[in-house]
PDB file of N, CA and C in Angstrom:
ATOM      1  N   UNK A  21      43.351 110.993  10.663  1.00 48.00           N
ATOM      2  CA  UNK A  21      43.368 110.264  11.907  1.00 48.00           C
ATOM      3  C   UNK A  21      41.936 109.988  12.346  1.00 48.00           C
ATOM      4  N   UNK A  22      41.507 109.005  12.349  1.00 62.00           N
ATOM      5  CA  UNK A  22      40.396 108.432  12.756  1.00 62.00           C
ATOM      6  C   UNK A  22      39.844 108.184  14.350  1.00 62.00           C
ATOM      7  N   UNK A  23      38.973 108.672  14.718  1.00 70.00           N
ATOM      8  CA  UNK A  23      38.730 108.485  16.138  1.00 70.00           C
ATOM      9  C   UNK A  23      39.621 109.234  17.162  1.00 70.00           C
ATOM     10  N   UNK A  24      40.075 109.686  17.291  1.00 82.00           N
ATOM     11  CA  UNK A  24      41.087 110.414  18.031  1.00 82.00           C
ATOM     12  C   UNK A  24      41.289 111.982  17.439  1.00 82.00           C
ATOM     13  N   UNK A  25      42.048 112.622  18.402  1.00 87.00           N
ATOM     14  CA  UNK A  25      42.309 114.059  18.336  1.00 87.00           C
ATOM     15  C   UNK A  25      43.983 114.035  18.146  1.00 87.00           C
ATOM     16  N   UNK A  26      44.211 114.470  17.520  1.00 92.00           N
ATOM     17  CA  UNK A  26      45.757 115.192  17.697  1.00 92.00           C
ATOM     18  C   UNK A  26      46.194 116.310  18.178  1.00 92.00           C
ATOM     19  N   UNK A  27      46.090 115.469  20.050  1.00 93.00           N
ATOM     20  CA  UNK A  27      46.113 116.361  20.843  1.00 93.00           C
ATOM     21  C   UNK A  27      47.702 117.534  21.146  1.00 93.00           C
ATOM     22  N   UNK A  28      49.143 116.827  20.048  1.00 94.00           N
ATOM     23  CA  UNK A  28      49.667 117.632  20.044  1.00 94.00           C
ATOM     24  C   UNK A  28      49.209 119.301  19.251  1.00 94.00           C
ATOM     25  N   UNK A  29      48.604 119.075  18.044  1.00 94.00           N
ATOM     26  CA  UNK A  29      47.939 120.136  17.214  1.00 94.00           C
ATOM     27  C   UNK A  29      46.808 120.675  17.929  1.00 94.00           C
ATOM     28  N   UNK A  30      46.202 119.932  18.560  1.00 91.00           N
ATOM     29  CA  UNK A  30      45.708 120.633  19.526  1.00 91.00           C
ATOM     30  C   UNK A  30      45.630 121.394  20.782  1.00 91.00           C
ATOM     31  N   UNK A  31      46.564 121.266  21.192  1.00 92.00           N
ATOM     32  CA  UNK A  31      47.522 121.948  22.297  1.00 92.00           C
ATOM     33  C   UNK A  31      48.177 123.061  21.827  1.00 92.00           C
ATOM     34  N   UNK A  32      48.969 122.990  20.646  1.00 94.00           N
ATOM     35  CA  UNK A  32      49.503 124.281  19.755  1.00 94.00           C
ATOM     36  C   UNK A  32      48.429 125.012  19.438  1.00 94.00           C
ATOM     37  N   UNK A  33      47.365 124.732  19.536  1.00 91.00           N
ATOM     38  CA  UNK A  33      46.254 125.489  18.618  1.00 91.00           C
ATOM     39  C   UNK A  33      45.712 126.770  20.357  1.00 91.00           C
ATOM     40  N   UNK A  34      45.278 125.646  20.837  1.00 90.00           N
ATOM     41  CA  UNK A  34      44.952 126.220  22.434  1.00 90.00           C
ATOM     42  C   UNK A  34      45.882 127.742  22.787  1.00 90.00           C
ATOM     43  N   UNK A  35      47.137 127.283  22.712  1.00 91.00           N
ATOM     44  CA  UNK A  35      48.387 128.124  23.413  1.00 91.00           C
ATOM     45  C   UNK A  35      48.063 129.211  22.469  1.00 91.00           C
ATOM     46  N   UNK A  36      48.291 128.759  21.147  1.00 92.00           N
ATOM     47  CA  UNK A  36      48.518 130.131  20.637  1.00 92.00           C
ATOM     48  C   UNK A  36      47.415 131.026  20.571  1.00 92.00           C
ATOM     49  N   UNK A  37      45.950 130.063  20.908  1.00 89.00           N
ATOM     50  CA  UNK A  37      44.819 131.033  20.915  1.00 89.00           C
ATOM     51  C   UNK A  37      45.004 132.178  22.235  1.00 89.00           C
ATOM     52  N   UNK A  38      45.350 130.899  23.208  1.00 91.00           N
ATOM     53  CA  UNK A  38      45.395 131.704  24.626  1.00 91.00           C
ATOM     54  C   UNK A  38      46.494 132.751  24.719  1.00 91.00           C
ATOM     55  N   UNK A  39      47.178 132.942  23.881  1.00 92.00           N
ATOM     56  CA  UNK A  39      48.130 133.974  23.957  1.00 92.00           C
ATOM     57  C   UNK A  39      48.026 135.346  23.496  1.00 92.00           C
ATOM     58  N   UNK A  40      46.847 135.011  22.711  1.00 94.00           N
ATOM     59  CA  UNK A  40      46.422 136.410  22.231  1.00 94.00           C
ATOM     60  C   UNK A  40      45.117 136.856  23.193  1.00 94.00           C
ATOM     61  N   UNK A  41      44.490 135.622  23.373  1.00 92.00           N
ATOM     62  CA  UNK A  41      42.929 136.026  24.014  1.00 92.00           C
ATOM     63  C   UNK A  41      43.008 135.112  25.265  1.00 92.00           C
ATOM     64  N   UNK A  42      42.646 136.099  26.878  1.00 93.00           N
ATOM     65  CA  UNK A  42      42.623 135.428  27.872  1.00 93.00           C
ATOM     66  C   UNK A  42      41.592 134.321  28.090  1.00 93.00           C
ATOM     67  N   UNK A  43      41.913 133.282  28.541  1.00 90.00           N
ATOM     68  CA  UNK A  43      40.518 132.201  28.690  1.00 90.00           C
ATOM     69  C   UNK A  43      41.466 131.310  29.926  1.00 90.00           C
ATOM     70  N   UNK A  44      40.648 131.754  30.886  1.00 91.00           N
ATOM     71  CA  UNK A  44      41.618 130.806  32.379  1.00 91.00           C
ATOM     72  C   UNK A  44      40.756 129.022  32.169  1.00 91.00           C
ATOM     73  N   UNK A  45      42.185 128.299  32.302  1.00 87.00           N
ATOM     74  CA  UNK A  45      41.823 127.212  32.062  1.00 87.00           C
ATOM     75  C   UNK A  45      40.637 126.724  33.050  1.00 87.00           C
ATOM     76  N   UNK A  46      40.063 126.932  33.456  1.00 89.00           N
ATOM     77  CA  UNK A  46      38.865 126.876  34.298  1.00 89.00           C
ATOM     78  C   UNK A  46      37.902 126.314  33.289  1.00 89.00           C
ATOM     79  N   UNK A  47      37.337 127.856  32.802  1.00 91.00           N
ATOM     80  CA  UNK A  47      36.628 127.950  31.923  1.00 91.00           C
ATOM     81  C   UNK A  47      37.072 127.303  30.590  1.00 91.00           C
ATOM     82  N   UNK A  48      37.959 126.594  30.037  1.00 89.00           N
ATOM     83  CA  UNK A  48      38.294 125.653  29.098  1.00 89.00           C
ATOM     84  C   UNK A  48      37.908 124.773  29.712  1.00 89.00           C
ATOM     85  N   UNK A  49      38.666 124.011  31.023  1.00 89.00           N
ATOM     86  CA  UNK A  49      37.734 122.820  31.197  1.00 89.00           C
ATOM     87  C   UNK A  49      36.363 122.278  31.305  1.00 89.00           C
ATOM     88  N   UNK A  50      35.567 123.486  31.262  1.00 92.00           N
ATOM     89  CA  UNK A  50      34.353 123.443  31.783  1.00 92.00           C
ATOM     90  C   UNK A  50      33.734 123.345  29.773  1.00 92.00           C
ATOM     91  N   UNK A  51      34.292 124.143  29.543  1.00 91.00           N
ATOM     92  CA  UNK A  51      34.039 124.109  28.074  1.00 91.00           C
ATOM     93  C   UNK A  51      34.316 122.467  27.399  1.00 91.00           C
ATOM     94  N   UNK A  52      35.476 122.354  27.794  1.00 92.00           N
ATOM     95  CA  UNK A  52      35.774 120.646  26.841  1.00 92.00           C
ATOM     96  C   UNK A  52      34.745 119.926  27.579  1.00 92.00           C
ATOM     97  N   UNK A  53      33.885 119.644  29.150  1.00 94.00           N
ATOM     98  CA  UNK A  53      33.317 119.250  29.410  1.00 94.00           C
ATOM     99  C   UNK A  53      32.078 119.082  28.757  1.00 94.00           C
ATOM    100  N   UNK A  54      31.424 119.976  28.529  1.00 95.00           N
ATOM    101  CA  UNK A  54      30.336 120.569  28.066  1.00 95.00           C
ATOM    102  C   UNK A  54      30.264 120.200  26.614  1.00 95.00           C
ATOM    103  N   UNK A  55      31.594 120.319  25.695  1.00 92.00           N
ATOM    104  CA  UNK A  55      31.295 119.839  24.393  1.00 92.00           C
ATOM    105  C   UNK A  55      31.122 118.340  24.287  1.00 92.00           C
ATOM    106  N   UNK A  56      32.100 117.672  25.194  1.00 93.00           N
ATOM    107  CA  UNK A  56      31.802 116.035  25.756  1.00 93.00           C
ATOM    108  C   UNK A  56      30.831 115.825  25.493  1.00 93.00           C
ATOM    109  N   UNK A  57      30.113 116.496  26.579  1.00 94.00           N
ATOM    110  CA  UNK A  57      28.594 115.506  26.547  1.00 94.00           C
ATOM    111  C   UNK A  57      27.873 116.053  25.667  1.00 94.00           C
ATOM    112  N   UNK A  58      27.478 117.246  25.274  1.00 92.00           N
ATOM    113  CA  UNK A  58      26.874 117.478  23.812  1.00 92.00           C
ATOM    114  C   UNK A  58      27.182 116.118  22.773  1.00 92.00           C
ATOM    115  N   UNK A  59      28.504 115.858  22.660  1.00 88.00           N
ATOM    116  CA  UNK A  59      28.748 114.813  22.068  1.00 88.00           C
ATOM    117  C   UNK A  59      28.065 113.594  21.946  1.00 88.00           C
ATOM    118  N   UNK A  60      28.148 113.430  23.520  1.00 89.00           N
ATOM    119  CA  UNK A  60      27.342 111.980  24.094  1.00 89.00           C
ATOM    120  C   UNK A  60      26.017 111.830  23.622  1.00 89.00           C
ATOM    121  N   UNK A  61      25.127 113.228  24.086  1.00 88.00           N
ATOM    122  CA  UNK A  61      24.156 113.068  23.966  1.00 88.00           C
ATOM    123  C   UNK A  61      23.298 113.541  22.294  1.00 88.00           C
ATOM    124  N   UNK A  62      24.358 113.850  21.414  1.00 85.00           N
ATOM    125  CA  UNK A  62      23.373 113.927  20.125  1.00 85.00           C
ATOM    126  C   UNK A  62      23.533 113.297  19.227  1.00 85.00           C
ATOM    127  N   UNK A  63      22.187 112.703  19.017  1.00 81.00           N
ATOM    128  CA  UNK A  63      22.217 111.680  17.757  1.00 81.00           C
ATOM    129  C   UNK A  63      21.791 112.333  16.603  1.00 81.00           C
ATOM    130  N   UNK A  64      22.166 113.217  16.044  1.00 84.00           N
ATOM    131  CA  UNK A  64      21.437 113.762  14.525  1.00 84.00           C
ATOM    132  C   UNK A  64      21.936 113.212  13.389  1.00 84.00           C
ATOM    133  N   UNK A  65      23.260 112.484  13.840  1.00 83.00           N
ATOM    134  CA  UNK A  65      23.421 111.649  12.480  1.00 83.00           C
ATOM    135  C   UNK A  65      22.598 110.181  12.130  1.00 83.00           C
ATOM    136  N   UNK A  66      22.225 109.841  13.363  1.00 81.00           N
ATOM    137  CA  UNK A  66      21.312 108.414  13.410  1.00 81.00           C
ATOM    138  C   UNK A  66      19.798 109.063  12.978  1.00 81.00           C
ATOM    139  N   UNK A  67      19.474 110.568  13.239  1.00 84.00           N
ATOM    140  CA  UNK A  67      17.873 110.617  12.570  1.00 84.00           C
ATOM    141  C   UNK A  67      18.307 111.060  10.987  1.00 84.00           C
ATOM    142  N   UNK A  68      19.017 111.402  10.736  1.00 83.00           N
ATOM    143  CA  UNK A  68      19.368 111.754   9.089  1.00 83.00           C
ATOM    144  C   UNK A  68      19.489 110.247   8.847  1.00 83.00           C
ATOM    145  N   UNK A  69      20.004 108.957   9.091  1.00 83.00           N
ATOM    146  CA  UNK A  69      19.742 107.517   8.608  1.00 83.00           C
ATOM    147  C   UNK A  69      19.074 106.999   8.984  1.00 83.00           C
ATOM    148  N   UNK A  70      18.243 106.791   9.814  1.00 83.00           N
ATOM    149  CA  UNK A  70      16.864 106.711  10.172  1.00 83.00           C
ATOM    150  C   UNK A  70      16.198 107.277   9.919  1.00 83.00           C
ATOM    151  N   UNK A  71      15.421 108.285  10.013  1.00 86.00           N
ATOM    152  CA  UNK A  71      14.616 108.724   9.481  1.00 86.00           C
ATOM    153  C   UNK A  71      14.355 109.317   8.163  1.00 86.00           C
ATOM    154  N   UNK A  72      15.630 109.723   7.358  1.00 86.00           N
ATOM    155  CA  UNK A  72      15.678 110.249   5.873  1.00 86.00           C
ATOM    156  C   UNK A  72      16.140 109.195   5.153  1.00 86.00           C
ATOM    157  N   UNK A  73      16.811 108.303   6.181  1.00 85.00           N
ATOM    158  CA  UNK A  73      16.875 106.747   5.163  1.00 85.00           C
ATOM    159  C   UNK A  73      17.944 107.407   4.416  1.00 85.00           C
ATOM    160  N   UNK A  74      19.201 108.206   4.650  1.00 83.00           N
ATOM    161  CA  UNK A  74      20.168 108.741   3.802  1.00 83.00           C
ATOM    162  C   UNK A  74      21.414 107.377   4.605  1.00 83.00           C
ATOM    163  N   UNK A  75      21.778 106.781   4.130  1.00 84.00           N
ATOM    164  CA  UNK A  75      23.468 105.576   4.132  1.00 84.00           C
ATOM    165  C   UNK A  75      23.949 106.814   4.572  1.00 84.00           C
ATOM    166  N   UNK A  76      24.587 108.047   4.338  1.00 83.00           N
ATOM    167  CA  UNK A  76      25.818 108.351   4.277  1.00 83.00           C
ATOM    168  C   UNK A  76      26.044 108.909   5.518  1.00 83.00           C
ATOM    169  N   UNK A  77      24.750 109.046   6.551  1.00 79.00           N
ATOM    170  CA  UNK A  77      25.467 109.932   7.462  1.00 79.00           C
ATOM    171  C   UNK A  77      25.650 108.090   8.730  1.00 79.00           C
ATOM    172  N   UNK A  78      25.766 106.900   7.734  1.00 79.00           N
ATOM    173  CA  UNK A  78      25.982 105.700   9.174  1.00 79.00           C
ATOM    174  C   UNK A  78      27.707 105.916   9.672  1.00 79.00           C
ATOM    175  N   UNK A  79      28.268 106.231   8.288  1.00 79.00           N
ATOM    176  CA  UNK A  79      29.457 106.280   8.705  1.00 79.00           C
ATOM    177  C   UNK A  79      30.262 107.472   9.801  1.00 79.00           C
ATOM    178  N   UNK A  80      29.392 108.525   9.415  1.00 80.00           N
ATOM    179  CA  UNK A  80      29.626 109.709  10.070  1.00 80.00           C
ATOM    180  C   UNK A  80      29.749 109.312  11.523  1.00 80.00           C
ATOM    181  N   UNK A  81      28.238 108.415  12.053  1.00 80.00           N
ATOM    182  CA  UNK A  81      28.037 108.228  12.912  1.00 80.00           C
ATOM    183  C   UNK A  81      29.095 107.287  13.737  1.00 80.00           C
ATOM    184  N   UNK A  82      29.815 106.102  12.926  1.00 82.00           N
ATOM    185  CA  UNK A  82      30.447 105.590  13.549  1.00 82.00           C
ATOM    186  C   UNK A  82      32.128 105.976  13.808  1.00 82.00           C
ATOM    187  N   UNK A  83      32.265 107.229  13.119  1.00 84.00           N
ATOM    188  CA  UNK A  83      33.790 107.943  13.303  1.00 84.00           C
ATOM    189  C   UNK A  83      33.118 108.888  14.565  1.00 84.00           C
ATOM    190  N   UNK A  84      32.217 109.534  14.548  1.00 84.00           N
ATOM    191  CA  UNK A  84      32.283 110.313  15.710  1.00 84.00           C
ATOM    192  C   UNK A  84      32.107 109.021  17.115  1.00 84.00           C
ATOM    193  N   UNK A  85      31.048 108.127  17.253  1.00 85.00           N
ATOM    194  CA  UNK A  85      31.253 107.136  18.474  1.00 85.00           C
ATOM    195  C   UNK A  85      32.739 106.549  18.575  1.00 85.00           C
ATOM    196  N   UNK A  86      33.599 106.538  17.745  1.00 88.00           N
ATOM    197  CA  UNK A  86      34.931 106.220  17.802  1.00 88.00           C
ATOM    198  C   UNK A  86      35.611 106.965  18.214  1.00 88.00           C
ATOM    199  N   UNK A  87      35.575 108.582  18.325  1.00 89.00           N
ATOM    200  CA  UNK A  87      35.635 109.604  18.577  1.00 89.00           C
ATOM    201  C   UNK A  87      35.998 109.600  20.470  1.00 89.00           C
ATOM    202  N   UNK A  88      34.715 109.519  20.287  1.00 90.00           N
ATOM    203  CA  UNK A  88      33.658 109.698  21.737  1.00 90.00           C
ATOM    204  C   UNK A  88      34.460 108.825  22.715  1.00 90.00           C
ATOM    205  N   UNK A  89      34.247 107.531  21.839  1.00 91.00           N
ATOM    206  CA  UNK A  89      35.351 106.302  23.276  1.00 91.00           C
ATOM    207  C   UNK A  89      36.597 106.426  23.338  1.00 91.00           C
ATOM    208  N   UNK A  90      37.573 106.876  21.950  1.00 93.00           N
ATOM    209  CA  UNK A  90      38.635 107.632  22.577  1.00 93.00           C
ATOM    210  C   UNK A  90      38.869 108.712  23.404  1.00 93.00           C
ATOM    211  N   UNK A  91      38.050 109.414  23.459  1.00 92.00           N
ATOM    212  CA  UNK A  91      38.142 111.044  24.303  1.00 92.00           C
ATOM    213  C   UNK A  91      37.394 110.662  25.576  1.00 92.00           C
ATOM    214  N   UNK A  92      36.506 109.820  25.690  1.00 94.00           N
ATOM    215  CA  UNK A  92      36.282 109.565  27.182  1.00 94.00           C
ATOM    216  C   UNK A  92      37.489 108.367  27.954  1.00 94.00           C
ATOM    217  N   UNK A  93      37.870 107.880  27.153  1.00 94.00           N
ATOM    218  CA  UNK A  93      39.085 107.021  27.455  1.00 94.00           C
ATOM    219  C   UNK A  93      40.543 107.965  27.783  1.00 94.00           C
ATOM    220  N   UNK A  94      40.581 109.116  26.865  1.00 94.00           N
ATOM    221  CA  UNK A  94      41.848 109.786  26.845  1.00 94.00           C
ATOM    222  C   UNK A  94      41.202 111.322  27.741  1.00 94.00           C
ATOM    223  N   UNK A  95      39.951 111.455  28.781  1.00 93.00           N
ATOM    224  CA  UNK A  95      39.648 112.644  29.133  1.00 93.00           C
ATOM    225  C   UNK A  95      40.932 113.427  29.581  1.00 93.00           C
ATOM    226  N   UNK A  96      41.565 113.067  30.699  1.00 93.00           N
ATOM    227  CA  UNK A  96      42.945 113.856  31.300  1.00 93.00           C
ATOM    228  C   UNK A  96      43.593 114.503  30.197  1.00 93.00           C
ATOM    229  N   UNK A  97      43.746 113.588  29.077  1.00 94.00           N
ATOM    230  CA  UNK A  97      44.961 114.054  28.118  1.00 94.00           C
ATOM    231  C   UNK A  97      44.784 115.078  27.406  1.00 94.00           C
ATOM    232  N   UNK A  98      42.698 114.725  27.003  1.00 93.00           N
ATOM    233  CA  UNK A  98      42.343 116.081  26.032  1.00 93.00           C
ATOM    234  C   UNK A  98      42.296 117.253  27.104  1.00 93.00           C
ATOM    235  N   UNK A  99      41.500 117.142  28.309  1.00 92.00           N
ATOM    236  CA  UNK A  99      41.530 118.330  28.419  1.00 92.00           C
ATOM    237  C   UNK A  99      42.870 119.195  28.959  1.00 92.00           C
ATOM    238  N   UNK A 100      44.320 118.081  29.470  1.00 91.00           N
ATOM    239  CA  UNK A 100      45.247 118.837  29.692  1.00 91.00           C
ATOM    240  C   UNK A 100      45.750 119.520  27.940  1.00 91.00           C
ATOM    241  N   UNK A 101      45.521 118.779  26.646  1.00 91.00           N
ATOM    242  CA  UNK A 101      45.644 119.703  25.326  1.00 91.00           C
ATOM    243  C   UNK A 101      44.917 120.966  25.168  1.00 91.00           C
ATOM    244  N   UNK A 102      44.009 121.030  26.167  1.00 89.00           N
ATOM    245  CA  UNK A 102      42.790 122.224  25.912  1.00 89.00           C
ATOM    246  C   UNK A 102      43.724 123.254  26.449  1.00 89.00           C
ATOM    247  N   UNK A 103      43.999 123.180  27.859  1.00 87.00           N
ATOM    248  CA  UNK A 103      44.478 123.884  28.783  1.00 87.00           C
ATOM    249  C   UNK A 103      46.157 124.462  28.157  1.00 87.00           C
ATOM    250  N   UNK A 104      46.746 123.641  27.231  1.00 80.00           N
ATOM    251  CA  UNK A 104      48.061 124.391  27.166  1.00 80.00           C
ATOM    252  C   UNK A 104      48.434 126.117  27.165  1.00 80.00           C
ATOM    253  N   UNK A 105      49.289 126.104  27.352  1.00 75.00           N
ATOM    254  CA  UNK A 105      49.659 127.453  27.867  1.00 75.00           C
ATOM    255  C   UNK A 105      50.474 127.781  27.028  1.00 75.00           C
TER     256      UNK A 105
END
């Protein structure tokens, strides 16, 4: 799946973590926040093709920005998948 999360598998993944180990959805949201913009803001695949002149990480780059505009487009949805219970 390209650009997107499969936020049902991801929701199963959440619950069953949270069922063994407490994490109040608080602190998940603050967490999916936080990985967001880490997101936003790092380009290390554009200095590995820019600057090492390596092709392979352009594509990398353009599945994660595909990524990025789905999950800021779908924020509510991922982080209500974070939060499952």
């Amino acid at each position: 799946m390209g650009g997107v999360f499969d936020l049902d598998r991801l929701a199963a993944f959440c619950a069953g973590y949270r069922s063994v180990i407490h994490l109040p959805a608080a602190c998940l949201a603050d967490a999916v926040t936080r990985l967001w913009w880490k997101r936003m803001t790092d380009f290390w695949q554009l200095e590995f093709y820019l600057d090492r002149r390596d092709p392979t990480f352009a594509e990398m780059y353009r599945t994660d920005e595909a990524l990025l505009h789905w999950w800021t487009d779908h924020a509510d949805e991922v982080q209500a998948a974070y939060a499952a219970h």
